[in-house]
Amino acid sequence: MLAYIARRLGYILIMLVLVSFVSFLIIELPPGDYLTQKLQELQARGDRSAEMRIAEYRARYGLDKPLLERYWIWSTHFIKGDFGDSFEFERPVTEIIGQRAGMSAILAISTITLTWLLAIPIGVYSATHQYSIGDQITTIVTFIGLGMPGFLLALIVLFFAMTVLGQEVGGLFSREFQDAPWSFAKVVDLLKHLWIPAFIGAVTGTASLIRIMRGNLLDTLGQPFVEAARARGLKERTVIWKHAVRVAINPLIVILGSEALPQIIAGNALVATVLNLPTLGPVYVRALQVQDMYLAGTVLVFIVGMTMIGNLLADLTLAALDPRIRLE
Amino acid sequence: MSEPLIEVKDLKVQFNVRDGIIHAVDGATFTINRGQTLGIIGESGCGKSVTAKAILRMVPRPGKVTGGEILYHRRIKSNGSEITDIVNITELDPDGEEIRKIRGGEIGMIFQEPMSSLTPVYTAGSHIGEAVGLHRLVPIRKVGAQMVETIQAHRRISKQEAREIAIDMLRRVGIPKPEQRVDAYPHQLSGGQRQRVMIAIALSCEPKMLIADEPTTALDVSIEAQILDIMRELQETVDMAIMFITHNLGVVAEMAEEICVMYMGKIVERASAVEIFYEPQHPYTRALLKSIPHVGKKSRERLASIKGMVPDPFNLPSGCVFHPRCPEYMPGKCDRIVPSWTQVGENHWARCLLYEGV
Amino acid sequence: MAEQKVPETNKKRQISQSYWSLVWWKFKKNKLAIVGGILIILFYSICGLFAEFFAPYTLDYQSDYLEARPQPVVFKDEEGNFSLRPAVYGLEEKIDQTLRKRFYEVNRTKIYPIYFFVKAEPYKLLGFIPTDIHLFGTDPADPEAHVFLFGTDRLGRDLFSRIIYGGRLSLLIGLLGQILTFTLGMVMGAISGYYGGVTDVIVQRMTEFVGAFPDIPLFMALAAAIPVTWSPILVYFMLTLILVFIRWGGLARQVRGLILSLREREYVLAARSFGASDARLMFRHLLPGTLSHCIVIATLMIPGMILSETALSWLGLGLRPPLTSWGVLLQEVSSVRSIRFAPWLLTTVPFVLLAVLSFNMLGDGLRDAMDPYGGR
């Protein structure tokens, strides 16, 4: 068991080194960089000292050095927890991530909780009442949900909120609470804003979960052990939840593990961008748009790392829950 | 002593599927007496499993009991004497408390696929514990009470007691090292061991009847013999009736005292095991018996098989459903008249026009 | 339930048909799938093949009406009486004094009848048949007349026409990308599953590495890496290739798994024992076995491709003007301002959703039809 975890962690480490290098390469790939863009911008504005300032930047950030050396500097600093500076925000990447990670986590956790609280009971209902009207409605709704990408739904919600409710949607706080210290009123205000992105995430997330849960449970309900449990005199509810659902839900654990953790970092970047949320997603998008390489690279490495750790946790949980699975 | 335990009267079960109605069981009538073993034989799809499930009110959707009754004669102690209470199972709510007390508690069932009849995430012991916890109650004895009286108060069994019962049951069904195997998960057990566990679960609550739905079909011949032995041994010790469903004539000969032969949802012949094997009356039973290989038969001789195919359940033949395959087919009769349940000997009934004098 | 399975096997024995005719027979019974299939054919023929014919205006035609609202369609003639010929009301420019913004109001006194098969701007049908007939339009003799069913954008371009043209690139990227993904996934999966050994390890590690990145973030990073200076066509192909690069691994892994299980089947072993060559085993026995499974997966993957393009272009990381795709059209509504003042620009959204839904319906129907076990 411990050997297995150690092996997996070692594997993750190797992957992270590779991933960080590839990420660095990808972000480095386009000709020119943030500073050349900045230079053009400054020159266009007629800034005479532009070139000098940019050159100074270049030296400070080590951008005049060759690629491999820069990667080496970045990665060695990375291990120490120094992820470099963001050009766009002109602040250390650590600070930006630290500032937004909390909100990202709150949003991700509430979205995931909402998604699972909705999806599992609906999926179970749909499978146990196969072909009933409720099941058919669920099927149609999940069908639409599957085809509905979050960012388009966000646009639609934005439109309706504006025209029907006459309300500004976006952000996680009203203006007056933006910089206010935490208080009860601020939490209430947060909840008022939070439900929209959480709802959007849940709508797009539940659809596939419901489909998977329904399919798995239908397969399980056809298994002899369900009938055997019923023949033992158990209540139908016990038969379904203690025996059928307990077995059918295992594969979903993997989905939870591989999606939940990375979602905390980049949790639906597109939806967050539409709704202008103070989470990490929009920062990543912005960083890619302007080639803010250290910021983008760090976030990408974090996403991949979280995905792999999430997968490991999912495998461990699954092994704990399902005696048939042996770790090797 | 032939006191009835289960009386099935003219049972009809239908499946309404998209392409039509299947009469899975069509007018089955039989009685199982206390402590007796009834064998039900027939090809797969003839309605034997559905009949068994109907007794536990567990006919799967879209099946429905559409006629007849199943009477369960339950013995209850009341004021020191025993009385018999008759419950019509077909009228019970399929998820009601009444039927759930019968399921597992008074009628146990074991299934065809031991490989997948245990929930994979629970241990053998917890399966038994679950059944025991539901059905077995321990009388509470008040210390110091002088009166020797039937004590009405009961409590549920504790975890520790359930575990002890589980170990004991596993030992009784012949599982080696039951103290260890009680914590084994299904995938750690062999097929034969799993079926033993299933038997242990079914018998742990001391049922009055055990329904065994092809319990040995999926097992090796040597394991099959062991399982049958265990069932017979346990039956003797606990005085329990067995409804034994199989398509294997050899097995049923070994187990049953009385036999029903089913074909396309109908019971075509019923008699004691001896008579079924030595004096079969219905042409279908005869054909079935001819199709078993015998030791000593010339090896050149081909084994007889029943000609034709099982008819399409949506287009059952007119008259007697067996007539297109029957070697004694009487044109003009068998394809027109539905045979009725006729007595052809002492305690020997058949559904065939040969004996109706039409 | 042995009892229930009887009819099924009986039926199959009675009507012995080829696998594909059975699939078709089952597929036909699924209304949703048929609707999906028809919609997809319509989408591809309207947007893909005959966009120039169905669109009343050319892609870059700029009218004088900037950010004009959609014109309602009425059945009235120029005198205001009922007529079977549809017509649109004219638009009138107004200035909102408080917002200091120009806007349009529907002018109910002006009615422009819509004519079918009108002669308007010339184009080449299917790229080689020169013609100037459009499905519908206003009287070509009246220079004042205009028809903007979905309104216009900031530059006064007809949104209806642009959605039709935009569909061409968006739908094509889905199809083209999927064909490449399909081919690459099948070939790599088959090689990896059939030969095993070092080849298998290399292919496996490659798919694993790509798989370690979550889809969208990697996609964005790669798309951001496309140089801004490249020509639009080159960007388009690069984007398609990126999509393929990210997606092929999943398909390859599935094909590999299927090949691995098929390889041990009796019929394959039998073929091998007759001395069938590698190529024959592969193309005659193994790949056909995976085909139906892969077709289903591929169909269900197309919507993801279309949506990826839309999302990326919308973010400004994918296609950029002068190319027009649905994602590019949506760029116009990325600000709250445009949703407030020109909400009709969101008309693109239902089209994207409909296309995606059609593919999902078709894919679901195909899955049900191709599932040999009959399924739920």
Tab-separated table of N, CA, C and O in Angstrom, chain C residues 292-375:
chain	number	residue	atom	x	y	z
C	292	SER	N	-18.193	-0.238	-35.156
C	292	SER	CA	-19.464	0.339	-34.719
C	292	SER	C	-19.263	1.119	-33.422
C	292	SER	O	-19.778	2.225	-33.253
C	293	HIS	N	-18.468	0.552	-32.531
C	293	HIS	CA	-18.163	1.236	-31.277
C	293	HIS	C	-17.533	2.604	-31.556
C	293	HIS	O	-17.913	3.621	-30.982
C	294	CYS	N	-16.579	2.617	-32.478
C	294	CYS	CA	-15.842	3.857	-32.756
C	294	CYS	C	-16.724	4.889	-33.451
C	294	CYS	O	-16.578	6.084	-33.197
C	295	ILE	N	-17.624	4.429	-34.313
C	295	ILE	CA	-18.498	5.379	-34.988
C	295	ILE	C	-19.350	6.106	-33.956
C	295	ILE	O	-19.512	7.327	-33.999
C	296	VAL	N	-19.836	5.347	-32.990
C	296	VAL	CA	-20.665	5.957	-31.949
C	296	VAL	C	-19.851	6.985	-31.170
C	296	VAL	O	-20.269	8.129	-30.993
C	297	ILE	N	-18.668	6.585	-30.730
C	297	ILE	CA	-17.844	7.509	-29.957
C	297	ILE	C	-17.521	8.743	-30.782
C	297	ILE	O	-17.602	9.877	-30.302
C	298	ALA	N	-17.176	8.517	-32.041
C	298	ALA	CA	-16.796	9.641	-32.891
C	298	ALA	C	-17.955	10.615	-33.040
C	298	ALA	O	-17.773	11.830	-32.957
C	299	THR	N	-19.169	10.074	-33.242
C	299	THR	CA	-20.328	10.956	-33.385
C	299	THR	C	-20.523	11.780	-32.128
C	299	THR	O	-20.793	12.977	-32.182
C	300	LEU	N	-20.363	11.108	-30.984
C	300	LEU	CA	-20.598	11.826	-29.737
C	300	LEU	C	-19.462	12.802	-29.427
C	300	LEU	O	-19.606	13.669	-28.575
C	301	MET	N	-18.318	12.669	-30.111
C	301	MET	CA	-17.205	13.580	-29.864
C	301	MET	C	-17.308	14.863	-30.680
C	301	MET	O	-16.698	15.871	-30.337
C	302	ILE	N	-18.055	14.812	-31.785
C	302	ILE	CA	-18.120	15.994	-32.661
C	302	ILE	C	-18.639	17.232	-31.922
C	302	ILE	O	-18.055	18.308	-32.046
C	303	PRO	N	-19.721	17.115	-31.143
C	303	PRO	CA	-20.187	18.311	-30.440
C	303	PRO	C	-19.094	18.952	-29.593
C	303	PRO	O	-18.967	20.179	-29.558
C	304	GLY	N	-18.286	18.126	-28.945
C	304	GLY	CA	-17.193	18.651	-28.137
C	304	GLY	C	-16.238	19.468	-28.986
C	304	GLY	O	-15.755	20.533	-28.582
C	305	MET	N	-15.973	18.989	-30.184
C	305	MET	CA	-15.086	19.701	-31.103
C	305	MET	C	-15.676	21.060	-31.466
C	305	MET	O	-14.997	22.086	-31.428
C	306	ILE	N	-16.958	21.040	-31.844
C	306	ILE	CA	-17.606	22.284	-32.250
C	306	ILE	C	-17.591	23.277	-31.086
C	306	ILE	O	-17.263	24.458	-31.255
C	307	LEU	N	-17.910	22.758	-29.898
C	307	LEU	CA	-17.961	23.647	-28.739
C	307	LEU	C	-16.574	24.177	-28.385
C	307	LEU	O	-16.437	25.320	-27.968
C	308	SER	N	-15.551	23.349	-28.548
C	308	SER	CA	-14.199	23.812	-28.243
C	308	SER	C	-13.840	24.986	-29.142
C	308	SER	O	-13.307	26.002	-28.689
C	309	GLU	N	-14.136	24.837	-30.428
C	309	GLU	CA	-13.851	25.925	-31.358
C	309	GLU	C	-14.599	27.167	-30.919
C	309	GLU	O	-14.039	28.260	-30.836
C	310	THR	N	-15.895	26.990	-30.630
C	310	THR	CA	-16.715	28.137	-30.268
C	310	THR	C	-16.153	28.837	-29.036
C	310	THR	O	-15.988	30.060	-29.013
C	311	ALA	N	-15.821	28.026	-28.021
C	311	ALA	CA	-15.325	28.613	-26.784
C	311	ALA	C	-14.011	29.340	-27.002
C	311	ALA	O	-13.825	30.472	-26.554
C	312	LEU	N	-13.102	28.687	-27.715
C	312	LEU	CA	-11.781	29.294	-27.917
C	312	LEU	C	-11.881	30.578	-28.721
C	312	LEU	O	-11.276	31.595	-28.380
C	313	SER	N	-12.633	30.526	-29.806
C	313	SER	CA	-12.756	31.720	-30.642
C	313	SER	C	-13.416	32.834	-29.855
C	313	SER	O	-13.031	33.999	-29.956
C	314	TRP	N	-14.369	32.443	-29.037
C	314	TRP	CA	-15.060	33.429	-28.232
C	314	TRP	C	-14.077	34.124	-27.274
C	314	TRP	O	-14.138	35.320	-27.040
C	315	LEU	N	-13.133	33.334	-26.743
C	315	LEU	CA	-12.134	33.912	-25.840
C	315	LEU	C	-11.099	34.735	-26.584
C	315	LEU	O	-10.311	35.429	-25.978
C	316	GLY	N	-11.088	34.606	-27.912
C	316	GLY	CA	-10.057	35.306	-28.668
C	316	GLY	C	-8.806	34.481	-28.814
C	316	GLY	O	-7.762	34.977	-29.233
C	317	LEU	N	-8.871	33.202	-28.466
C	317	LEU	CA	-7.687	32.353	-28.582
C	317	LEU	C	-7.756	31.466	-29.817
C	317	LEU	O	-6.799	30.801	-30.163
C	318	GLY	N	-8.907	31.426	-30.467
C	318	GLY	CA	-9.055	30.523	-31.599
C	318	GLY	C	-9.059	31.280	-32.914
C	318	GLY	O	-8.106	31.980	-33.230
C	319	LEU	N	-10.134	31.113	-33.658
C	319	LEU	CA	-10.250	31.814	-34.934
C	319	LEU	C	-10.441	33.305	-34.676
C	319	LEU	O	-11.028	33.705	-33.682
C	320	ARG	N	-9.898	34.081	-35.587
C	320	ARG	CA	-10.047	35.529	-35.422
C	320	ARG	C	-10.601	36.092	-36.717
C	320	ARG	O	-10.431	35.508	-37.773
C	321	PRO	N	-11.276	37.217	-36.654
C	321	PRO	CA	-11.695	37.866	-37.883
C	321	PRO	C	-10.441	38.085	-38.720
C	321	PRO	O	-9.373	38.289	-38.139
C	322	PRO	N	-10.515	38.037	-40.020
C	322	PRO	CA	-11.704	38.055	-40.864
C	322	PRO	C	-12.411	36.712	-40.993
C	322	PRO	O	-13.426	36.653	-41.667
C	323	LEU	N	-11.879	35.637	-40.415
C	323	LEU	CA	-12.625	34.384	-40.468
C	323	LEU	C	-13.915	34.563	-39.666
C	323	LEU	O	-13.937	35.285	-38.674
C	324	THR	N	-14.960	33.893	-40.117
C	324	THR	CA	-16.218	33.993	-39.383
C	324	THR	C	-16.680	32.603	-38.989
C	324	THR	O	-16.901	31.746	-39.827
C	325	SER	N	-16.746	32.380	-37.700
C	325	SER	CA	-17.308	31.132	-37.192
C	325	SER	C	-18.286	31.529	-36.106
C	325	SER	O	-18.394	32.697	-35.746
C	326	TRP	N	-18.986	30.543	-35.561
C	326	TRP	CA	-19.945	30.862	-34.513
C	326	TRP	C	-19.237	31.460	-33.300
C	326	TRP	O	-19.748	32.366	-32.649
C	327	GLY	N	-18.052	30.934	-33.013
C	327	GLY	CA	-17.292	31.474	-31.890
C	327	GLY	C	-16.912	32.923	-32.127
C	327	GLY	O	-17.000	33.770	-31.237
C	328	VAL	N	-16.481	33.214	-33.363
C	328	VAL	CA	-16.106	34.593	-33.696
C	328	VAL	C	-17.327	35.500	-33.555
C	328	VAL	O	-17.233	36.614	-33.025
C	329	LEU	N	-18.483	35.013	-33.994
C	329	LEU	CA	-19.700	35.826	-33.873
C	329	LEU	C	-20.007	36.119	-32.407
C	329	LEU	O	-20.490	37.192	-32.066
C	330	LEU	N	-19.689	35.128	-31.552
C	330	LEU	CA	-20.000	35.316	-30.142
C	330	LEU	C	-19.044	36.291	-29.465
C	330	LEU	O	-19.342	36.800	-28.391
C	331	GLN	N	-17.889	36.534	-30.099
C	331	GLN	CA	-16.970	37.525	-29.515
C	331	GLN	C	-17.671	38.850	-29.290
C	331	GLN	O	-17.350	39.593	-28.367
C	332	GLU	N	-18.620	39.132	-30.158
C	332	GLU	CA	-19.313	40.408	-30.068
C	332	GLU	C	-20.141	40.529	-28.799
C	332	GLU	O	-20.518	41.628	-28.417
C	333	VAL	N	-20.466	39.410	-28.181
C	333	VAL	CA	-21.289	39.489	-26.978
C	333	VAL	C	-20.495	39.131	-25.729
C	333	VAL	O	-21.054	38.692	-24.749
C	334	SER	N	-19.182	39.325	-25.791
C	334	SER	CA	-18.444	38.965	-24.582
C	334	SER	C	-18.510	40.061	-23.529
C	334	SER	O	-18.086	39.864	-22.405
C	335	SER	N	-19.038	41.192	-23.895
C	335	SER	CA	-19.136	42.236	-22.879
C	335	SER	C	-20.586	42.413	-22.437
C	335	SER	O	-21.516	42.146	-23.193
C	336	VAL	N	-20.724	42.841	-21.203
C	336	VAL	CA	-22.051	43.072	-20.647
C	336	VAL	C	-22.781	44.144	-21.462
C	336	VAL	O	-23.981	44.065	-21.701
C	337	ARG	N	-22.011	45.108	-21.938
C	337	ARG	CA	-22.589	46.201	-22.711
C	337	ARG	C	-23.351	45.673	-23.931
C	337	ARG	O	-24.491	46.071	-24.192
C	338	SER	N	-22.723	44.748	-24.648
C	338	SER	CA	-23.377	44.299	-25.880
C	338	SER	C	-24.603	43.454	-25.564
C	338	SER	O	-25.565	43.456	-26.327
C	339	ILE	N	-24.570	42.720	-24.455
C	339	ILE	CA	-25.767	41.948	-24.110
C	339	ILE	C	-26.908	42.898	-23.782
C	339	ILE	O	-28.062	42.651	-24.108
C	340	ARG	N	-26.550	44.019	-23.174
C	340	ARG	CA	-27.614	44.952	-22.825
C	340	ARG	C	-28.166	45.672	-24.060
C	340	ARG	O	-29.370	45.759	-24.239
C	341	PHE	N	-27.263	46.154	-24.934
C	341	PHE	CA	-27.740	47.002	-26.026
C	341	PHE	C	-28.026	46.247	-27.315
C	341	PHE	O	-28.749	46.751	-28.159
C	342	ALA	N	-27.429	45.069	-27.468
C	342	ALA	CA	-27.701	44.326	-28.706
C	342	ALA	C	-27.901	42.849	-28.385
C	342	ALA	O	-27.155	41.995	-28.838
C	343	PRO	N	-28.921	42.531	-27.573
C	343	PRO	CA	-29.082	41.143	-27.130
C	343	PRO	C	-29.341	40.181	-28.286
C	343	PRO	O	-29.109	38.989	-28.144
C	344	TRP	N	-29.781	40.710	-29.429
C	344	TRP	CA	-30.047	39.807	-30.553
C	344	TRP	C	-28.777	39.155	-31.062
C	344	TRP	O	-28.840	38.155	-31.754
C	345	LEU	N	-27.647	39.693	-30.672
C	345	LEU	CA	-26.398	39.052	-31.100
C	345	LEU	C	-26.246	37.665	-30.462
C	345	LEU	O	-25.435	36.861	-30.887
C	346	LEU	N	-27.044	37.414	-29.434
C	346	LEU	CA	-27.027	36.094	-28.808
C	346	LEU	C	-27.744	35.037	-29.650
C	346	LEU	O	-27.763	33.869	-29.293
C	347	THR	N	-28.358	35.449	-30.767
C	347	THR	CA	-29.088	34.498	-31.614
C	347	THR	C	-28.201	33.334	-32.034
C	347	THR	O	-28.686	32.241	-32.303
C	348	THR	N	-26.898	33.577	-32.077
C	348	THR	CA	-25.991	32.496	-32.453
C	348	THR	C	-26.098	31.315	-31.493
C	348	THR	O	-25.969	30.163	-31.898
C	349	VAL	N	-26.325	31.631	-30.208
C	349	VAL	CA	-26.312	30.585	-29.180
C	349	VAL	C	-27.276	29.434	-29.499
C	349	VAL	O	-26.867	28.274	-29.499
C	350	PRO	N	-28.564	29.736	-29.795
C	350	PRO	CA	-29.455	28.599	-30.088
C	350	PRO	C	-28.982	27.747	-31.254
C	350	PRO	O	-29.201	26.527	-31.243
C	351	PHE	N	-28.328	28.344	-32.211
C	351	PHE	CA	-27.857	27.552	-33.354
C	351	PHE	C	-26.751	26.597	-32.931
C	351	PHE	O	-26.735	25.428	-33.321
C	352	VAL	N	-25.819	27.113	-32.121
C	352	VAL	CA	-24.759	26.242	-31.616
C	352	VAL	C	-25.391	25.093	-30.837
C	352	VAL	O	-25.060	23.918	-31.038
C	353	LEU	N	-26.338	25.441	-29.958
C	353	LEU	CA	-26.951	24.409	-29.119
C	353	LEU	C	-27.699	23.385	-29.952
C	353	LEU	O	-27.621	22.189	-29.704
C	354	LEU	N	-28.406	23.863	-30.972
C	354	LEU	CA	-29.182	22.951	-31.799
C	354	LEU	C	-28.257	21.968	-32.521
C	354	LEU	O	-28.538	20.772	-32.594
C	355	ALA	N	-27.152	22.506	-33.047
C	355	ALA	CA	-26.217	21.625	-33.751
C	355	ALA	C	-25.672	20.565	-32.798
C	355	ALA	O	-25.612	19.375	-33.120
C	356	VAL	N	-25.285	21.015	-31.602
C	356	VAL	CA	-24.724	20.096	-30.614
C	356	VAL	C	-25.753	19.048	-30.210
C	356	VAL	O	-25.469	17.845	-30.149
C	357	LEU	N	-26.968	19.511	-29.983
C	357	LEU	CA	-28.049	18.613	-29.576
C	357	LEU	C	-28.322	17.574	-30.668
C	357	LEU	O	-28.537	16.400	-30.380
C	358	SER	N	-28.300	18.039	-31.932
C	358	SER	CA	-28.559	17.109	-33.032
C	358	SER	C	-27.532	15.994	-33.039
C	358	SER	O	-27.877	14.821	-33.205
C	359	PHE	N	-26.268	16.361	-32.855
C	359	PHE	CA	-25.229	15.330	-32.851
C	359	PHE	C	-25.417	14.382	-31.682
C	359	PHE	O	-25.230	13.172	-31.806
C	360	ASN	N	-25.801	14.932	-30.535
C	360	ASN	CA	-26.011	14.070	-29.375
C	360	ASN	C	-27.170	13.108	-29.605
C	360	ASN	O	-27.096	11.939	-29.251
C	361	MET	N	-28.243	13.623	-30.215
C	361	MET	CA	-29.403	12.762	-30.469
C	361	MET	C	-29.028	11.664	-31.449
C	361	MET	O	-29.358	10.495	-31.256
C	362	LEU	N	-28.297	12.052	-32.490
C	362	LEU	CA	-27.884	11.075	-33.494
C	362	LEU	C	-26.971	10.030	-32.860
C	362	LEU	O	-27.168	8.823	-33.038
C	363	GLY	N	-25.995	10.514	-32.095
C	363	GLY	CA	-25.034	9.603	-31.476
C	363	GLY	C	-25.718	8.632	-30.525
C	363	GLY	O	-25.415	7.443	-30.504
C	364	ASP	N	-26.665	9.164	-29.740
C	364	ASP	CA	-27.373	8.316	-28.784
C	364	ASP	C	-28.171	7.240	-29.516
C	364	ASP	O	-28.193	6.079	-29.102
C	365	GLY	N	-28.826	7.652	-30.612
C	365	GLY	CA	-29.590	6.698	-31.404
C	365	GLY	C	-28.684	5.640	-31.996
C	365	GLY	O	-29.018	4.454	-32.006
C	366	LEU	N	-27.523	6.067	-32.485
C	366	LEU	CA	-26.580	5.114	-33.066
C	366	LEU	C	-26.107	4.130	-32.011
C	366	LEU	O	-25.992	2.934	-32.261
C	367	ARG	N	-25.856	4.655	-30.810
C	367	ARG	CA	-25.379	3.772	-29.747
C	367	ARG	C	-26.414	2.701	-29.435
C	367	ARG	O	-26.093	1.526	-29.334
C	368	ASP	N	-27.678	3.151	-29.310
C	368	ASP	CA	-28.730	2.180	-29.032
C	368	ASP	C	-28.852	1.169	-30.161
C	368	ASP	O	-29.035	-0.019	-29.935
C	369	ALA	N	-28.768	1.663	-31.393
C	369	ALA	CA	-28.981	0.787	-32.547
C	369	ALA	C	-27.833	-0.191	-32.711
C	369	ALA	O	-28.032	-1.315	-33.145
C	370	MET	N	-26.617	0.236	-32.357
C	370	MET	CA	-25.463	-0.628	-32.615
C	370	MET	C	-25.142	-1.534	-31.453
C	370	MET	O	-24.284	-2.395	-31.564
C	371	ASP	N	-25.810	-1.321	-30.331
C	371	ASP	CA	-25.553	-2.163	-29.181
C	371	ASP	C	-26.136	-3.542	-29.423
C	371	ASP	O	-27.338	-3.716	-29.537
C	372	PRO	N	-25.274	-4.546	-29.565
C	372	PRO	CA	-25.777	-5.871	-29.912
C	372	PRO	C	-26.670	-6.479	-28.838
C	372	PRO	O	-27.443	-7.379	-29.098
C	373	TYR	N	-26.576	-5.954	-27.620
C	373	TYR	CA	-27.372	-6.569	-26.563
C	373	TYR	C	-28.757	-5.954	-26.439
C	373	TYR	O	-29.479	-6.246	-25.510
C	374	GLY	N	-29.092	-5.075	-27.320
C	374	GLY	CA	-30.445	-4.521	-27.272
C	374	GLY	C	-30.589	-3.429	-26.248
C	374	GLY	O	-31.212	-2.430	-26.494
C	375	GLY	N	-29.983	-3.611	-25.103
C	375	GLY	CA	-29.885	-2.557	-24.098
C	375	GLY	C	-31.206	-2.016	-23.622
C	375	GLY	O	-32.256	-2.588	-23.803
